[in-house]
Short mmCIF file of C-alpha atoms and ligand atoms in Angstrom, two decimals:
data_model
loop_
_atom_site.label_atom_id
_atom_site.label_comp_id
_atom_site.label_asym_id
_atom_site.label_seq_id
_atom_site.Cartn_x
_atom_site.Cartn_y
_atom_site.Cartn_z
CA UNK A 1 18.15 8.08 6.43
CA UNK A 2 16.73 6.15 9.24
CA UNK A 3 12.54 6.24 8.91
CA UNK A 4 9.94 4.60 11.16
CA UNK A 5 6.65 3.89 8.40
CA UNK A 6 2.98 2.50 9.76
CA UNK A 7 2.27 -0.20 7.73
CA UNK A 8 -1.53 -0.97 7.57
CA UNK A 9 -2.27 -3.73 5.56
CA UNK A 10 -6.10 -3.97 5.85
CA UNK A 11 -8.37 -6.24 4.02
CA UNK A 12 -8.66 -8.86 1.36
CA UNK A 13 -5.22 -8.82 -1.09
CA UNK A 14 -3.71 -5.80 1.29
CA UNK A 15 -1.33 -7.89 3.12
CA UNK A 16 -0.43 -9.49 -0.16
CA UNK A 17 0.56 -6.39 -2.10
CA UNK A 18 1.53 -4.61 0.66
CA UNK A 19 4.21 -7.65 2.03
CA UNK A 20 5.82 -6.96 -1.58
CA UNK A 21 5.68 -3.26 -1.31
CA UNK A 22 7.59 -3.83 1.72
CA UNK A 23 10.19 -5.44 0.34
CA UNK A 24 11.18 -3.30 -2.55
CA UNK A 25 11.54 -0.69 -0.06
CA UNK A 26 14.00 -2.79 1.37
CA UNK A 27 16.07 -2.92 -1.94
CA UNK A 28 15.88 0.56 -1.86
CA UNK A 29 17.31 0.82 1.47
CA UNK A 30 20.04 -2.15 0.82
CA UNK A 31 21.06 -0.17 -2.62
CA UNK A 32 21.07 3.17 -1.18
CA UNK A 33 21.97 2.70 2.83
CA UNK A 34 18.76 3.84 4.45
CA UNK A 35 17.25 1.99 7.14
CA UNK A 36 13.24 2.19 7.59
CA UNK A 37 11.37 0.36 10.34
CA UNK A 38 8.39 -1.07 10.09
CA UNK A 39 4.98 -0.77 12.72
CA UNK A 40 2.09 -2.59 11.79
CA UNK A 41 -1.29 -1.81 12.90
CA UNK A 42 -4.93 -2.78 12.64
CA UNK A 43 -6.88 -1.30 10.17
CA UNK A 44 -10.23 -1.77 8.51
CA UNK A 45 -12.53 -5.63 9.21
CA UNK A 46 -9.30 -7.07 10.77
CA UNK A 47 -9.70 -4.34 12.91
CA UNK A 48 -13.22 -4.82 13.57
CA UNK A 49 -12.17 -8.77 14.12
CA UNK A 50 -9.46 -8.15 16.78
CA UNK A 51 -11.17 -5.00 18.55
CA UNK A 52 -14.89 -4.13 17.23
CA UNK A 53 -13.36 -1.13 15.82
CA UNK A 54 -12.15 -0.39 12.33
CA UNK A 55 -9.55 2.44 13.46
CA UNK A 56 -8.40 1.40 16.73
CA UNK A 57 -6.69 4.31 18.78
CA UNK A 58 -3.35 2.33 18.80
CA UNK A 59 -3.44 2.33 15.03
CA UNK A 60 -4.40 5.95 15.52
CA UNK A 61 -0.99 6.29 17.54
CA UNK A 62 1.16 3.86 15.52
CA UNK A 63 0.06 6.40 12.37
CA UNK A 64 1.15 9.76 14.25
CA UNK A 65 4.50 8.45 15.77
CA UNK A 66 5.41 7.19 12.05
CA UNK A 67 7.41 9.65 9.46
CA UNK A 68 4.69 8.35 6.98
CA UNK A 69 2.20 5.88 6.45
CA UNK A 70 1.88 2.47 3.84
CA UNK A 71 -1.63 1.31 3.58
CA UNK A 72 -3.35 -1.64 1.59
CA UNK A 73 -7.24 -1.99 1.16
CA UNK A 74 -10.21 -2.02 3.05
CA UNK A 75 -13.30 -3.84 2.74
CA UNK A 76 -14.91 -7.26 3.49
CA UNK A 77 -17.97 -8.76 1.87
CA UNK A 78 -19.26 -10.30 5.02
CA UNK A 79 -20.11 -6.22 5.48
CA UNK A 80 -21.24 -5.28 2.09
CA UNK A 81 -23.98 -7.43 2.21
CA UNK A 82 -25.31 -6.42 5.08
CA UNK A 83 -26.73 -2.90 5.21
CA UNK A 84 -27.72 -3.70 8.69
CA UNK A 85 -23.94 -4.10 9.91
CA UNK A 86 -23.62 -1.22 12.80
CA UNK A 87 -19.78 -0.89 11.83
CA UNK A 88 -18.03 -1.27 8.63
CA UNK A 89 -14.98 -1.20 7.42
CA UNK A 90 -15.01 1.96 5.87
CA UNK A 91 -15.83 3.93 8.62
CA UNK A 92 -12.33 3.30 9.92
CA UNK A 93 -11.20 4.68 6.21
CA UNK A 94 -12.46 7.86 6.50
CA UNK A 95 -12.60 7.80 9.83
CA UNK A 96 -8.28 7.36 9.52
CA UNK A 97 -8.67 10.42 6.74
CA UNK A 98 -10.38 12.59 8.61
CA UNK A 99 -8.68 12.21 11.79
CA UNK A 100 -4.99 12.55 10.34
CA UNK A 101 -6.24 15.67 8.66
CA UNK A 102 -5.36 14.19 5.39
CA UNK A 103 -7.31 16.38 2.80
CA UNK A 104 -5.17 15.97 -0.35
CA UNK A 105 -5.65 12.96 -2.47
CA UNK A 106 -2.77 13.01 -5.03
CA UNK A 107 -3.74 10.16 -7.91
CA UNK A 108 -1.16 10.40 -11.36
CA UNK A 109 -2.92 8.59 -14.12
CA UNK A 110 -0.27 7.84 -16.62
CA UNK A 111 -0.27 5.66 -19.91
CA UNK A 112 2.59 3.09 -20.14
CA UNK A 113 3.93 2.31 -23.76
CA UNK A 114 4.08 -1.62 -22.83
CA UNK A 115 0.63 -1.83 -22.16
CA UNK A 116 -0.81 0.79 -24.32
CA UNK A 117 -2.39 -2.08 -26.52
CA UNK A 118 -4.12 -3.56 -23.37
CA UNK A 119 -6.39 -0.71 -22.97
CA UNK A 120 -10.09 -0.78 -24.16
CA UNK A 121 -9.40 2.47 -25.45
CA UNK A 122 -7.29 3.60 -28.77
CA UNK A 123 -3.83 3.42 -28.54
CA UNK A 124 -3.48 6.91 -30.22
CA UNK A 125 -5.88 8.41 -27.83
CA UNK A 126 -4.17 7.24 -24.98
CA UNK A 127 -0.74 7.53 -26.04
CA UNK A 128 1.10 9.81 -23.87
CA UNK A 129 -1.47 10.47 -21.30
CA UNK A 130 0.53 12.03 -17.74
CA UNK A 131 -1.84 13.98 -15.51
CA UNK A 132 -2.83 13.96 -11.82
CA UNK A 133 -5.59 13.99 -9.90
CA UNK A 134 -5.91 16.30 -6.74
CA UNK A 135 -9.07 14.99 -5.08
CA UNK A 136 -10.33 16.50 -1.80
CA UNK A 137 -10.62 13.63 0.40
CA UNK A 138 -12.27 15.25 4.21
CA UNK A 139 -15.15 17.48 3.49
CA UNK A 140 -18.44 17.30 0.89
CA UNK A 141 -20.68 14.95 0.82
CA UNK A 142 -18.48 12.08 2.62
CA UNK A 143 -18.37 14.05 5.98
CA UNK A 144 -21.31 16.69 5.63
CA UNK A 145 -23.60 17.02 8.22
CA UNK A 146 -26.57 16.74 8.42
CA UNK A 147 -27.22 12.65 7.34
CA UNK A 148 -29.19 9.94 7.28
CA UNK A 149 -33.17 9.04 7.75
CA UNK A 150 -35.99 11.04 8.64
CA UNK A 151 -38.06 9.67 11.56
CA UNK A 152 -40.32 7.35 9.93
CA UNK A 153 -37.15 6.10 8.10
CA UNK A 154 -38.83 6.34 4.50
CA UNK A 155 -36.20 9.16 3.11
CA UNK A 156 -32.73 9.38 3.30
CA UNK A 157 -30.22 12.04 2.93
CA UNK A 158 -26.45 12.98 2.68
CA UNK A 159 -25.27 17.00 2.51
CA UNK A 160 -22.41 18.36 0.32
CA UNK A 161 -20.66 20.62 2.58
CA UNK A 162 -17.82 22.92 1.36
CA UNK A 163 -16.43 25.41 3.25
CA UNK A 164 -13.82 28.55 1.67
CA UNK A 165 -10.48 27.50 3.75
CA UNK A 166 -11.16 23.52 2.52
CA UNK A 167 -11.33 24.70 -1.45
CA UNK A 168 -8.28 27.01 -0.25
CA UNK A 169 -5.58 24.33 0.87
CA UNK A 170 -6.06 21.81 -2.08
CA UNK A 171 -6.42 24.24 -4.26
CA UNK A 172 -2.72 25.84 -3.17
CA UNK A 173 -1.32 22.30 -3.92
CA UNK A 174 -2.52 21.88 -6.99
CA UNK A 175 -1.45 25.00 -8.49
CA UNK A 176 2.04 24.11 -6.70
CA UNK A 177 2.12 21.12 -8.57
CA UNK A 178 1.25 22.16 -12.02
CA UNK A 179 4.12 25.02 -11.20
CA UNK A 180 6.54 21.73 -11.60
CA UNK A 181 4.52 20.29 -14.25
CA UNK A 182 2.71 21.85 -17.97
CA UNK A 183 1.31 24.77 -15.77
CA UNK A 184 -2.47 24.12 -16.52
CA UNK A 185 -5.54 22.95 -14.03
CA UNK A 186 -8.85 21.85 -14.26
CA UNK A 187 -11.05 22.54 -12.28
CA UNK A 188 -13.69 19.77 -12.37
CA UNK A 189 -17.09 20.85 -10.98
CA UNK A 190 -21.04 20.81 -11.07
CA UNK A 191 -21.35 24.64 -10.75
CA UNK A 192 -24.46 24.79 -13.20
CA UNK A 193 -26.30 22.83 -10.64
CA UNK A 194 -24.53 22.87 -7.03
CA UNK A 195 -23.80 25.46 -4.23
CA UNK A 196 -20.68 23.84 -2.94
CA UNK A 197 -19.26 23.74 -6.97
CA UNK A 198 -20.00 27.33 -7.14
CA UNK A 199 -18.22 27.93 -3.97
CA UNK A 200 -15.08 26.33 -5.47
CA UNK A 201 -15.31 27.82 -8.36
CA UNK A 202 -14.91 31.66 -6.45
CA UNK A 203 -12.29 30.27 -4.24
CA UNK A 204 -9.98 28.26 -7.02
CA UNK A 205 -10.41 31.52 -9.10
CA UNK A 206 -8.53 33.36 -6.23
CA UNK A 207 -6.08 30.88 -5.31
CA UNK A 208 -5.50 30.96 -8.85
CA UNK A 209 -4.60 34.81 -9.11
CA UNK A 210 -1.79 33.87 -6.67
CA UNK A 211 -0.15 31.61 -9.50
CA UNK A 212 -0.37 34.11 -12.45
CA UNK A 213 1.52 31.60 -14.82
CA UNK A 214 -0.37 28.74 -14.56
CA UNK A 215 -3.82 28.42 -16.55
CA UNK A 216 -6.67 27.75 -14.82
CA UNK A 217 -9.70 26.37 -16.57
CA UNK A 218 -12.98 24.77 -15.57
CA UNK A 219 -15.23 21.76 -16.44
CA UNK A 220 -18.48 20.32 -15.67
CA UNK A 221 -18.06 16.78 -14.23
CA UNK A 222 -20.03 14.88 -16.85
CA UNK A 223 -18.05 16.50 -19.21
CA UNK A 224 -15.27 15.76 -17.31
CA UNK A 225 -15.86 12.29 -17.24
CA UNK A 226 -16.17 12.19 -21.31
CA UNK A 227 -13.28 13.93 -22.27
CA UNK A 228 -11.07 11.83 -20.08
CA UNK A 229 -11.02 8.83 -22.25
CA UNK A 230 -11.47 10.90 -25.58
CA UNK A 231 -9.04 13.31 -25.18
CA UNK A 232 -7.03 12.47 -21.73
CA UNK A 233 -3.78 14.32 -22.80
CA UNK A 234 -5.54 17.68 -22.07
CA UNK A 235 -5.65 16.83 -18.51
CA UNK A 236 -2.53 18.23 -16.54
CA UNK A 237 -3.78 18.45 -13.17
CA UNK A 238 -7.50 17.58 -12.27
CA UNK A 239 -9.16 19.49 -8.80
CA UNK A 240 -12.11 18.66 -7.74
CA UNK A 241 -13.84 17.89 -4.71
CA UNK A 242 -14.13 14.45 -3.06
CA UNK A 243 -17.14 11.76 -4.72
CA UNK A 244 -16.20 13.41 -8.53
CA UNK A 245 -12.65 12.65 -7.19
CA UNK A 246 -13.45 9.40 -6.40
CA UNK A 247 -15.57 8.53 -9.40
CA UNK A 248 -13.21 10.39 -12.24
CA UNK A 249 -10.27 8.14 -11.00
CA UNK A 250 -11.31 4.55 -11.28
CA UNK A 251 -12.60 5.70 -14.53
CA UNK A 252 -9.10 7.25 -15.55
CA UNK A 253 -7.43 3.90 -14.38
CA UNK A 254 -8.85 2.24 -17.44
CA UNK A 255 -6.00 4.66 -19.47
CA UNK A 256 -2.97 3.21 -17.66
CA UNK A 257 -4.42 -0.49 -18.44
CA UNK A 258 -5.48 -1.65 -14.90
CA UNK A 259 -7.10 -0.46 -12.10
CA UNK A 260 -3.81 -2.63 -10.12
CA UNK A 261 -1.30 -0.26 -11.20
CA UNK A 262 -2.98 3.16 -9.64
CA UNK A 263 -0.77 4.37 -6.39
CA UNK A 264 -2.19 7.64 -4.50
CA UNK A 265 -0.78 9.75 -2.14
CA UNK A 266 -3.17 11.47 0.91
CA UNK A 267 -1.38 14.53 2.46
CA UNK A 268 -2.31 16.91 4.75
CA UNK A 269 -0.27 19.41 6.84
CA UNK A 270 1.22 16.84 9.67
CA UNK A 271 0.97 13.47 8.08
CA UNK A 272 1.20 11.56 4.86
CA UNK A 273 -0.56 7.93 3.60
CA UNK A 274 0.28 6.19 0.73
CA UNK A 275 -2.01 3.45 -0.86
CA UNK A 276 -2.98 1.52 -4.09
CA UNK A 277 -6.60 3.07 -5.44
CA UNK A 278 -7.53 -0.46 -5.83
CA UNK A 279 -10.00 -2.34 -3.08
CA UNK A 280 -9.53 -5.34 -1.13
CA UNK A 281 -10.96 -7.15 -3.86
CA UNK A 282 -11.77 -10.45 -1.46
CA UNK A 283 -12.29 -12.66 -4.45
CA UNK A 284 -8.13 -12.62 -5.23
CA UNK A 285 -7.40 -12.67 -0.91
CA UNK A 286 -4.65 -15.31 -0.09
CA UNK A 287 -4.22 -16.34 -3.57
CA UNK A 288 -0.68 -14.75 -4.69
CA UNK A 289 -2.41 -13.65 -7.97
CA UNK A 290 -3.19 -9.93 -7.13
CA UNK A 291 -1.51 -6.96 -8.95
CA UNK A 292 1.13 -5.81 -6.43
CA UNK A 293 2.31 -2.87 -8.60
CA UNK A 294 -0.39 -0.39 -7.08
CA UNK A 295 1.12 -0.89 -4.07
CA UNK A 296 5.05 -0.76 -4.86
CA UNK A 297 4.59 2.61 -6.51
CA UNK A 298 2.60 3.73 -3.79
CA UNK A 299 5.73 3.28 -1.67
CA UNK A 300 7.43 5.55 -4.63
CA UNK A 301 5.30 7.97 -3.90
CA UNK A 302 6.03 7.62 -0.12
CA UNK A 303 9.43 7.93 -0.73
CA UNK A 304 9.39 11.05 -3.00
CA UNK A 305 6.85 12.77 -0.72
CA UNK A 306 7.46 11.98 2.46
CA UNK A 307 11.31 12.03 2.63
CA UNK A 308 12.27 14.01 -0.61
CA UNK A 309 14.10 10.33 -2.12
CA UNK A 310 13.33 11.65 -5.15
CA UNK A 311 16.23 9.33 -6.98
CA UNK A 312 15.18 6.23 -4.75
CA UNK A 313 11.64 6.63 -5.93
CA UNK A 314 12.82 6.84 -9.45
CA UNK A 315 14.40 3.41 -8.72
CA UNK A 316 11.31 1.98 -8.14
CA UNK A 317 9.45 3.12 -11.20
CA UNK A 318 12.06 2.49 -13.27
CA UNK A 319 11.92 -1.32 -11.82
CA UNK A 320 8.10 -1.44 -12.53
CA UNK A 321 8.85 0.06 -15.71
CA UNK A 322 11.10 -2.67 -16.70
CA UNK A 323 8.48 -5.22 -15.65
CA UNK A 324 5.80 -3.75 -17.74
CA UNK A 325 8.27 -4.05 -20.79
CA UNK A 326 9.22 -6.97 -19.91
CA UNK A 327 5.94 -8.84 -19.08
CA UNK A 328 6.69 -9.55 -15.82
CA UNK A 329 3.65 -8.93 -14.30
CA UNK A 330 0.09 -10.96 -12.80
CA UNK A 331 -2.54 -12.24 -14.62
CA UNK A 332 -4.38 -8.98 -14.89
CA UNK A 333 -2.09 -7.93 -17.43
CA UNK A 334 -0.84 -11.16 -18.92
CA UNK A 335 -3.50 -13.79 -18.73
CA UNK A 336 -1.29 -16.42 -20.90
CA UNK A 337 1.79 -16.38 -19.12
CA UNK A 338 1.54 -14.43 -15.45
CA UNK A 339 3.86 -14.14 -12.49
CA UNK A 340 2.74 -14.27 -9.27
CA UNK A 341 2.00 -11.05 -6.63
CA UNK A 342 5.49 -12.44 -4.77
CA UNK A 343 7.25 -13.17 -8.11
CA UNK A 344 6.34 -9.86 -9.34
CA UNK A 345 7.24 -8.25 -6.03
CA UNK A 346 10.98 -9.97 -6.51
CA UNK A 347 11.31 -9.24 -10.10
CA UNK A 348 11.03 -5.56 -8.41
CA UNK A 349 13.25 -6.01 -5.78
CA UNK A 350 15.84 -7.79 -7.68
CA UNK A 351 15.75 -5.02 -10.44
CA UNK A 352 16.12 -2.31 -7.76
CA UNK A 353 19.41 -4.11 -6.72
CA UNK A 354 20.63 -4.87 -9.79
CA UNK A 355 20.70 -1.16 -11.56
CA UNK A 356 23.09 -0.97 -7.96
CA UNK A 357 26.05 -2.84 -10.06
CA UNK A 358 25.23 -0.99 -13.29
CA UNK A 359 25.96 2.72 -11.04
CA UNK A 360 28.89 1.19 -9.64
C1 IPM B 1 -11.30 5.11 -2.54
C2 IPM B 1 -12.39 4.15 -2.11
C3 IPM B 1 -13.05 4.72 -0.86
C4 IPM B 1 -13.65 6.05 -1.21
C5 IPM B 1 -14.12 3.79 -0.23
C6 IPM B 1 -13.56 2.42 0.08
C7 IPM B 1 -14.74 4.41 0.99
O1 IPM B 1 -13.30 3.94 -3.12
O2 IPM B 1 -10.34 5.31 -1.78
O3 IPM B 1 -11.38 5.63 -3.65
O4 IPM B 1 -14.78 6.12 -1.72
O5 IPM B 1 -13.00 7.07 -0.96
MN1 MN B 2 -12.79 4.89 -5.01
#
């Protein structure tokens, strides 16, 4: 296959991971004679650096022209700290989301064997954890209008806005997916307290009737956000709308050992973006220590769901798999004896070619 992807490296250790994303897809493509081209845009503070905006319209048209889109981190600290700052980084973030209509966050949370003992959490409680997370990523309180200060700028306020057809469409790919998985979703909601999670709950109910064998049950965020690391094999697949989205998954991360080795996938009807759930984390920028592993199965996931390589993206996990056993990872997971983000993104590579000569 011949592919054009956007690559938008962003912030802080983006370029980093995502240079080493890069280049495992191009073991995949040496190993299995593809050909993907690469356009690189401007996203986030570099954005703001080169043109005052964080998601320039040429990024805007390097993203639609692309078959699908590989994206690093966003975020600088020279922003963060100032709540006076008239543009940040993030705006170009969900500015990029909204725009490319991307409403479906797609985050698996899985437990690997290799690192099981890593975890803060029990090794039996964890053991064999595989669900995912379908997190609405373009409506609620994000995107809802109206925001901000009253006059004399003493209260501030945000709005949770839901409306029926946004619950509809992610809640039709959820159900799809647990039709290919153990057939069970969770709802995850504040319906005992908010309008929007009451909402959700009427709509996901009806989506639901459409999917007759898959088992649809419900539960309240806080809740939620308990039974995840006590019981986290329940979970099949998680809906829920976008901040308990957001919140339930770095929490989850803490099950597959570290927060480095999340990938997500953002879908929508036209386009598709692929990036680590990790930040730019600044403190780690330029210093070839950063977990690139986030990032290379994000370009799995771009594989599998943008162009159906469904064996290619296998590749890849089974590379990072093979690290993991291995130890060949960076000093988040292996303080005494760690590889660097490029020695990690080679040991990848380099694996990817190598199970070539064992298939032929
Ligand atoms: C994420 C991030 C973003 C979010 C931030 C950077 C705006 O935390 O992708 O999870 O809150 O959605
Ligand atoms: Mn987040």
């Amino acid at each position: 296959m011949n592919k054009t992807i956007a690559i938008l490296a962003g912030d802080g250790i983006g370029p980093e991971v995502i240079a080493e994303a890069r280049k495992v897809m191009d073991a995949v493509a040496r190993r299995f004679g593809h050909s993907f081209i690469y356009k690189e845009a401007l996203v986030g503070a570099a954005a703001i650096d080169a043109t005052g905006d964080p998601f320039p319209g040429k990024t805007e048209r390097t993203c639609r022209e692309a078959d699908a889109i590989l994206f690093g981190a966003i975020g600088d600290p020279k922003y963060d700290n100032d709540p006076s700052a008239k543009v940040r980084p993030e705006q170009g973030l969900l500015r990029m989301r909204s725009t490319l209509g991307l409403y479906a966050n797609i985050r698996p949370v899985m437990s690997y064997e290799a690192l099981e003992d890593r975890s803060p959490l029990k090794n039996n409680v964890i053991s064999g954890t595989d669900f995912v997370v379908f997190r609405e990523l373009t409506g609620g309180i994000y995107f809802g209008e109206p925001r901000g200060r009253t006059e004399n700028g003493n209260t501030a306020f945000d709005s949770c806005v839901y409306s029926r057809e946004e619950i509809r469409r992610i809640a039709h790919k959820a159900f799809q997916a647990a039709g290919k998985r153990r057939k069970h979703v969770t709802l995850v909601d504040k319906a005992n307290v908010l309008a929007t999670s009451r909402l959700w709950r009427e709509e996901v109910v009806r989506v639901g009737e459409e999917y007759p064998d898959i088992t649809l049950d419900y539960m309240f965020v806080d809740n939620a956000a308990m039974k995840i690391i006590l019981q986290p094999t329940f979970f099949d697949v998680v809906l829920t709308e976008n901040m308990f989205g957001d919140i339930i998954t770095d929490e989850a991360s803490v099950i597959a050992g570290s927060l480095g080795l999340l990938p997500s996938a953002s879908t929508g009807d036209e386009f598709a973006l692929f990036e680590p759930i990790h930040g730019s984390y600044p403190q780690a920028a330029g210093k070839n220590t950063a977990n690139p592993m986030g990032a290379i199965l994000s370009a799995a996931m771009l594989l599998e769901y943008a162009f159906g390589a469904i064996e290619e993206s296998k590749a890849i996990r089974d590379a990072v798999a093979s690290a993991l056993e291995e130890g060949s990872v960076t000093e988040d997971l292996n303080a005494d004896s760690p590889l660097s983000t490029r020695e990690v993104g080679d040991y990848v590579a380099g694996k990817v070619l190598e199970m070539k000569e064992v298939a032929e």
